[in-house]
Short mmCIF file of C-alpha atoms in Angstrom, two decimals:
data_model
loop_
_atom_site.label_atom_id
_atom_site.label_comp_id
_atom_site.label_asym_id
_atom_site.label_seq_id
_atom_site.Cartn_x
_atom_site.Cartn_y
_atom_site.Cartn_z
CA MET A 1 18.42 35.71 253.95
CA ASP A 2 19.70 36.50 257.26
CA ASN A 3 18.20 35.19 260.88
CA GLU A 4 16.38 38.36 261.36
CA SER A 5 14.17 37.81 258.27
CA PHE A 6 14.02 34.72 258.34
CA ALA A 7 12.49 34.48 261.48
CA VAL A 8 9.49 37.25 260.41
CA TRP A 9 9.28 34.66 257.60
CA VAL A 10 8.32 32.06 259.67
CA GLY A 11 6.28 34.23 262.30
CA LEU A 12 3.87 35.35 259.15
CA ILE A 13 2.98 32.18 258.08
CA PHE A 14 2.70 30.68 261.51
CA SER A 15 -0.04 33.24 261.87
CA ILE A 16 -1.78 32.62 258.84
CA ALA A 17 -1.94 29.20 259.67
CA ILE A 18 -3.64 30.10 263.01
CA MET A 19 -6.01 32.53 261.03
CA ILE A 20 -7.36 29.48 258.45
CA VAL A 21 -7.59 27.11 261.92
CA ILE A 22 -9.44 29.47 263.88
CA CYS A 23 -11.87 31.90 261.14
CA PRO A 24 -14.19 29.22 260.54
CA MET A 25 -14.51 28.45 264.02
CA ILE A 26 -15.28 31.98 265.08
CA PHE A 27 -17.22 33.59 261.56
CA PRO A 28 -18.42 29.70 260.27
CA ILE A 29 -19.14 30.29 256.46
CA ARG A 30 -22.49 29.67 255.23
CA ASP A 31 -23.58 28.97 252.12
CA SER A 32 -25.50 30.46 249.82
CA LYS A 33 -27.64 28.25 248.66
CA PRO A 34 -31.05 27.47 250.63
CA ASN A 35 -32.22 23.94 251.12
CA PRO A 36 -33.88 22.88 248.45
CA ASP A 37 -38.09 21.87 249.10
CA ILE A 38 -38.92 19.23 247.30
CA THR A 39 -42.10 18.25 250.41
CA PRO A 40 -45.24 18.56 248.40
CA PRO A 41 -48.27 20.29 249.96
CA SER A 42 -50.50 18.16 252.60
CA ILE A 43 -53.52 17.11 252.15
CA ILE A 44 -56.23 15.84 254.52
CA LEU A 45 -59.77 15.14 254.96
CA VAL A 46 -61.21 16.80 257.82
CA SER A 47 -65.00 15.69 257.92
CA PRO A 48 -67.06 13.67 256.98
CA GLN A 49 -65.55 10.65 255.77
CA ASP A 50 -64.74 10.06 252.49
CA ASN A 51 -67.81 8.52 250.60
CA ILE A 52 -70.17 9.04 252.65
CA ILE A 53 -73.37 9.96 252.55
CA HIS A 54 -75.63 13.98 253.18
CA LYS A 55 -77.82 15.88 251.97
CA SER A 56 -76.97 18.75 249.59
CA GLY A 57 -74.94 21.89 250.85
CA PHE A 58 -73.50 19.88 253.57
CA PRO A 59 -69.94 21.63 254.55
CA ILE A 60 -66.83 19.14 253.41
CA GLU A 61 -64.01 20.29 255.30
CA PHE A 62 -59.92 20.08 254.67
CA ASN A 63 -57.00 20.76 256.29
CA ILE A 64 -53.87 22.31 253.48
CA THR A 65 -50.77 22.68 254.87
CA ASP A 66 -46.86 23.42 253.41
CA TYR A 67 -44.13 25.97 254.26
CA HIS A 68 -44.45 27.50 250.60
CA ILE A 69 -48.12 27.56 250.11
CA ASN A 70 -49.18 28.64 247.17
CA THR A 71 -52.53 28.06 245.39
CA VAL A 72 -55.25 25.57 246.47
CA TRP A 73 -57.59 24.84 243.55
CA TYR A 74 -61.00 21.94 243.53
CA ASN A 75 -63.28 21.14 241.48
CA TRP A 76 -66.70 19.21 240.98
CA ASP A 77 -66.52 15.85 238.90
CA SER A 78 -64.41 17.10 236.68
CA THR A 79 -65.60 20.83 236.07
CA ILE A 80 -63.77 23.66 235.96
CA ASN A 81 -61.26 24.30 238.94
CA GLN A 82 -61.86 27.32 241.48
CA THR A 83 -59.77 28.70 244.11
CA LEU A 84 -59.97 27.53 247.23
CA ILE A 85 -59.02 29.45 250.25
CA PRO A 86 -58.71 28.94 253.77
CA PRO A 87 -60.30 27.99 255.61
CA TYR A 88 -60.09 25.20 253.11
CA ILE A 89 -64.31 24.32 253.00
CA VAL A 90 -66.02 23.25 249.93
CA TYR A 91 -70.13 22.27 249.94
CA LEU A 92 -71.41 19.56 248.40
CA PRO A 93 -73.53 20.08 244.84
CA SER A 94 -77.41 19.00 244.83
CA GLY A 95 -77.85 16.33 242.06
CA GLU A 96 -78.67 12.69 243.74
CA GLY A 97 -75.77 10.42 243.70
CA THR A 98 -71.88 9.87 243.56
CA HIS A 99 -69.97 13.23 243.16
CA MET A 100 -66.15 12.78 242.51
CA LEU A 101 -64.44 16.13 244.56
CA TYR A 102 -60.42 16.98 242.87
CA ILE A 103 -58.54 18.90 245.09
CA PHE A 104 -54.96 20.54 243.76
CA ALA A 105 -52.45 22.31 245.68
CA ASN A 106 -48.38 24.03 245.30
CA ASP A 107 -46.42 25.49 246.70
CA THR A 108 -44.06 28.63 245.35
CA ARG A 109 -41.07 26.24 244.99
CA GLY A 110 -43.07 24.24 242.56
CA ASN A 111 -43.93 21.05 244.55
CA THR A 112 -47.77 20.27 243.43
CA GLN A 113 -50.01 17.46 245.03
CA SER A 114 -53.24 16.31 244.17
CA LYS A 115 -56.24 14.00 245.61
CA VAL A 116 -59.40 12.63 245.01
CA PHE A 117 -62.68 11.84 247.45
CA GLN A 118 -65.76 10.61 246.82
CA PHE A 119 -69.41 11.64 248.36
CA ILE A 120 -72.98 10.91 247.66
CA THR A 121 -75.68 13.48 247.73
CA ASP A 122 -79.25 12.04 248.68
CA ASP A 123 -82.08 14.95 248.99
CA ILE A 124 -84.50 12.87 248.23
CA SER A 125 -86.47 11.56 251.05
CA PRO A 126 -88.43 7.91 252.07
CA THR A 127 -91.59 6.74 250.29
CA ILE A 128 -93.72 5.54 252.50
CA LYS A 129 -97.23 3.47 250.67
CA LEU A 130 -100.09 1.38 251.97
CA ILE A 131 -100.44 -1.85 249.91
CA ASP A 132 -103.35 -3.39 251.55
CA PRO A 133 -106.14 -2.92 252.67
CA PRO A 134 -107.28 0.77 251.88
CA ASN A 135 -107.26 3.58 254.11
CA GLU A 136 -110.21 4.15 256.67
CA THR A 137 -111.55 0.33 256.29
CA VAL A 138 -113.31 -1.19 258.84
CA HIS A 139 -111.43 -4.75 259.93
CA LYS A 140 -111.38 -7.41 262.52
CA SER A 141 -108.35 -6.89 265.29
CA GLY A 142 -105.29 -9.16 263.65
CA TYR A 143 -106.01 -7.54 260.48
CA LEU A 144 -102.30 -7.69 258.03
CA ILE A 145 -101.73 -4.13 257.59
CA ASN A 146 -99.18 -4.15 254.37
CA LEU A 147 -96.59 -1.43 253.38
CA SER A 148 -94.31 -0.52 251.28
CA ILE A 149 -91.15 1.21 251.69
CA SER A 150 -88.87 2.33 249.76
CA ASP A 151 -85.67 4.29 250.08
CA SER A 152 -81.73 4.63 248.39
CA HIS A 153 -80.04 4.53 251.42
CA LEU A 154 -82.93 3.98 253.74
CA HIS A 155 -82.38 3.87 257.52
CA THR A 156 -84.94 3.30 260.52
CA VAL A 157 -88.50 2.37 260.01
CA ILE A 158 -90.50 3.19 263.37
CA TYR A 159 -94.40 3.15 263.66
CA HIS A 160 -97.16 2.98 266.69
CA TRP A 161 -100.54 2.45 267.25
CA ASP A 162 -102.43 5.79 268.85
CA SER A 163 -100.03 6.71 271.23
CA ASP A 164 -98.98 3.87 272.16
CA ASP A 165 -94.84 3.38 271.76
CA ASN A 166 -92.98 3.75 269.02
CA SER A 167 -90.78 -0.16 267.82
CA ILE A 168 -89.34 -0.84 265.12
CA LEU A 169 -90.33 -2.33 262.33
CA ASN A 170 -88.08 -4.85 259.91
CA TYR A 171 -89.13 -5.72 256.56
CA PRO A 172 -91.66 -6.95 254.69
CA TYR A 173 -93.33 -3.76 256.28
CA ASN A 174 -96.53 -5.88 257.54
CA VAL A 175 -98.27 -4.39 260.74
CA TYR A 176 -101.55 -6.20 262.61
CA LEU A 177 -105.14 -4.34 263.13
CA PRO A 178 -105.28 -4.24 267.26
CA VAL A 179 -107.48 -5.40 269.12
CA GLY A 180 -110.23 -2.96 270.15
CA ASP A 181 -113.99 -1.51 268.41
CA SER A 182 -112.98 1.29 267.69
CA SER A 183 -110.62 3.83 264.86
CA HIS A 184 -107.49 3.65 265.31
CA TRP A 185 -104.61 5.53 263.72
CA LEU A 186 -101.46 4.15 262.70
CA PHE A 187 -97.91 5.92 262.96
CA ILE A 188 -94.93 5.60 259.99
CA THR A 189 -92.06 7.18 260.39
CA CYS A 190 -89.09 6.56 258.30
CA ASN A 191 -85.36 7.65 257.47
CA ASP A 192 -82.72 7.32 255.55
CA SER A 193 -78.57 7.74 256.15
CA ALA A 194 -78.57 11.77 255.04
CA GLY A 195 -81.57 11.75 257.75
CA ASN A 196 -84.27 12.67 255.19
CA MET A 197 -87.99 11.87 256.85
CA ALA A 198 -91.09 10.73 256.02
CA LEU A 199 -94.48 10.31 258.14
CA GLN A 200 -97.21 9.02 257.11
CA GLN A 201 -100.36 8.14 258.92
CA PHE A 202 -103.02 6.03 258.31
CA LEU A 203 -106.61 5.44 260.18
CA PHE A 204 -108.14 1.73 259.96
CA ILE A 205 -111.08 0.83 262.52
CA THR A 206 -111.62 -2.28 264.28
CA ASP A 207 -114.83 -4.13 264.53
CA ASP A 208 -114.95 -7.81 266.14
CA THR A 209 -118.12 -7.21 267.82
CA PRO A 210 -120.98 -9.55 265.93
CA PRO A 211 -124.72 -8.17 265.30
CA ILE A 212 -126.83 -7.44 268.38
CA ILE A 213 -130.68 -9.07 268.51
CA ILE A 214 -133.57 -8.18 270.32
CA LEU A 215 -137.05 -9.34 270.65
CA ASN A 216 -138.88 -5.77 271.29
CA SER A 217 -142.14 -7.68 271.33
CA PRO A 218 -144.15 -9.88 272.40
CA SER A 219 -142.01 -11.66 274.97
CA ASN A 220 -140.62 -15.43 274.07
CA ASN A 221 -142.37 -17.87 275.02
CA SER A 222 -145.49 -15.86 274.83
CA ILE A 223 -149.02 -16.97 273.30
CA LYS A 224 -150.38 -14.75 270.02
CA GLN A 225 -152.90 -15.28 267.29
CA SER A 226 -151.77 -15.69 263.81
CA ASN A 227 -150.43 -12.51 262.25
CA THR A 228 -149.15 -11.73 265.22
CA VAL A 229 -146.11 -8.59 264.84
CA ILE A 230 -143.15 -10.04 265.95
CA ASP A 231 -140.65 -6.64 266.63
CA LEU A 232 -137.48 -6.77 266.38
CA SER A 233 -134.03 -4.30 266.87
CA VAL A 234 -131.25 -5.76 264.70
CA PHE A 235 -127.87 -3.11 266.13
CA ASP A 236 -124.54 -3.66 264.35
CA ASP A 237 -122.28 -0.17 263.80
CA PHE A 238 -121.53 -2.61 259.89
CA LEU A 239 -124.56 -4.23 259.56
CA SER A 240 -125.18 -6.46 256.12
CA THR A 241 -127.36 -8.79 255.80
CA VAL A 242 -130.38 -9.84 257.97
CA TYR A 243 -132.54 -12.63 256.82
CA TYR A 244 -135.07 -14.90 258.87
CA HIS A 245 -137.26 -18.31 258.81
CA TRP A 246 -139.77 -19.51 260.73
CA ASP A 247 -140.11 -23.25 261.50
CA ASN A 248 -137.92 -25.43 259.27
CA GLN A 249 -139.10 -22.79 255.91
CA SER A 250 -136.49 -20.91 254.32
CA ASN A 251 -134.47 -18.43 254.72
CA ILE A 252 -135.81 -14.98 253.80
CA SER A 253 -134.16 -11.57 253.87
CA LEU A 254 -135.37 -9.15 256.75
CA LEU A 255 -135.28 -5.19 256.01
CA GLU A 256 -136.04 -2.44 258.20
CA PRO A 257 -138.09 -1.89 260.14
CA TYR A 258 -137.47 -5.98 260.97
CA ASP A 259 -140.98 -6.77 261.56
CA VAL A 260 -141.96 -10.49 260.82
CA PHE A 261 -145.86 -12.21 261.43
CA LEU A 262 -146.93 -14.91 263.53
CA PRO A 263 -148.03 -17.98 260.78
CA ASN A 264 -151.12 -19.73 260.70
CA GLY A 265 -151.15 -22.68 262.58
CA ASP A 266 -152.55 -23.46 266.37
CA GLY A 267 -149.01 -24.20 267.85
CA PRO A 268 -145.25 -23.39 269.12
CA HIS A 269 -143.31 -21.97 266.35
CA GLU A 270 -139.80 -21.16 266.01
CA LEU A 271 -138.72 -17.68 264.64
CA TRP A 272 -134.72 -17.90 263.95
CA ILE A 273 -133.62 -14.73 263.08
CA TYR A 274 -129.40 -13.93 261.36
CA ALA A 275 -127.67 -10.93 261.04
CA ASN A 276 -123.85 -10.69 259.91
CA ASP A 277 -121.57 -7.36 259.45
CA THR A 278 -119.26 -6.60 256.50
CA LEU A 279 -116.09 -8.34 258.40
CA GLY A 280 -118.34 -11.25 258.46
CA SER A 281 -119.10 -11.72 262.46
CA LEU A 282 -123.01 -13.32 263.31
CA SER A 283 -125.37 -13.41 265.32
#
């Protein structure tokens, strides 16, 4: 090989070497295979919190994301799966008690994710019962009113008498009849953790006043003949019994019109009149 041919070959080899070094820098070689996706979809409970109590129909919201999301399913209490589409909201089913929610998601690369959540349905309002005394009965002020209030998820109980302000009522749910001879309304309101409410009202009558005894005629300390009519009036809204006796004799029941007769025997005579009402107040 002459010198001229040798120079040509050297130049050609040098050019090829330059191309091998420079071309990848100008035209990067691309990998024909895409980066693998091994990340499963993300399932996040947005609201409400897990294991919380609500009425049936309450919306449960999820955030489910993946670059290649394919399908999302759900079911309640291991029933048949149903497809779930954005905005990924399901609703708490009816039926008192705990319900399990299963969420499944996959992407187009075959990655899968599943989550399980627990919620509690409560559609039943609290129960309010009057134990003692019976409704619409008469009692002295301070009488104990005993109530029974029940609910699986009871939250708050409040009460008030007549137009007074509300007060918190704690177990054992006892209140006391207020003073003031009159009818009194007792209002009880309660709610549970799911927002169910109950309201009851009861009527009681306070009577702290003893019967009233009035001598109509003749006047006290007057002088009259025997068998003179002693006219009396006895008043009480809840009068029970009236009885009397002269001097030291035994008691005798006295009925309307509450008239007695002056006994025989010259000299002073003492007339004793007693009256009580159904609450035990005595005059």
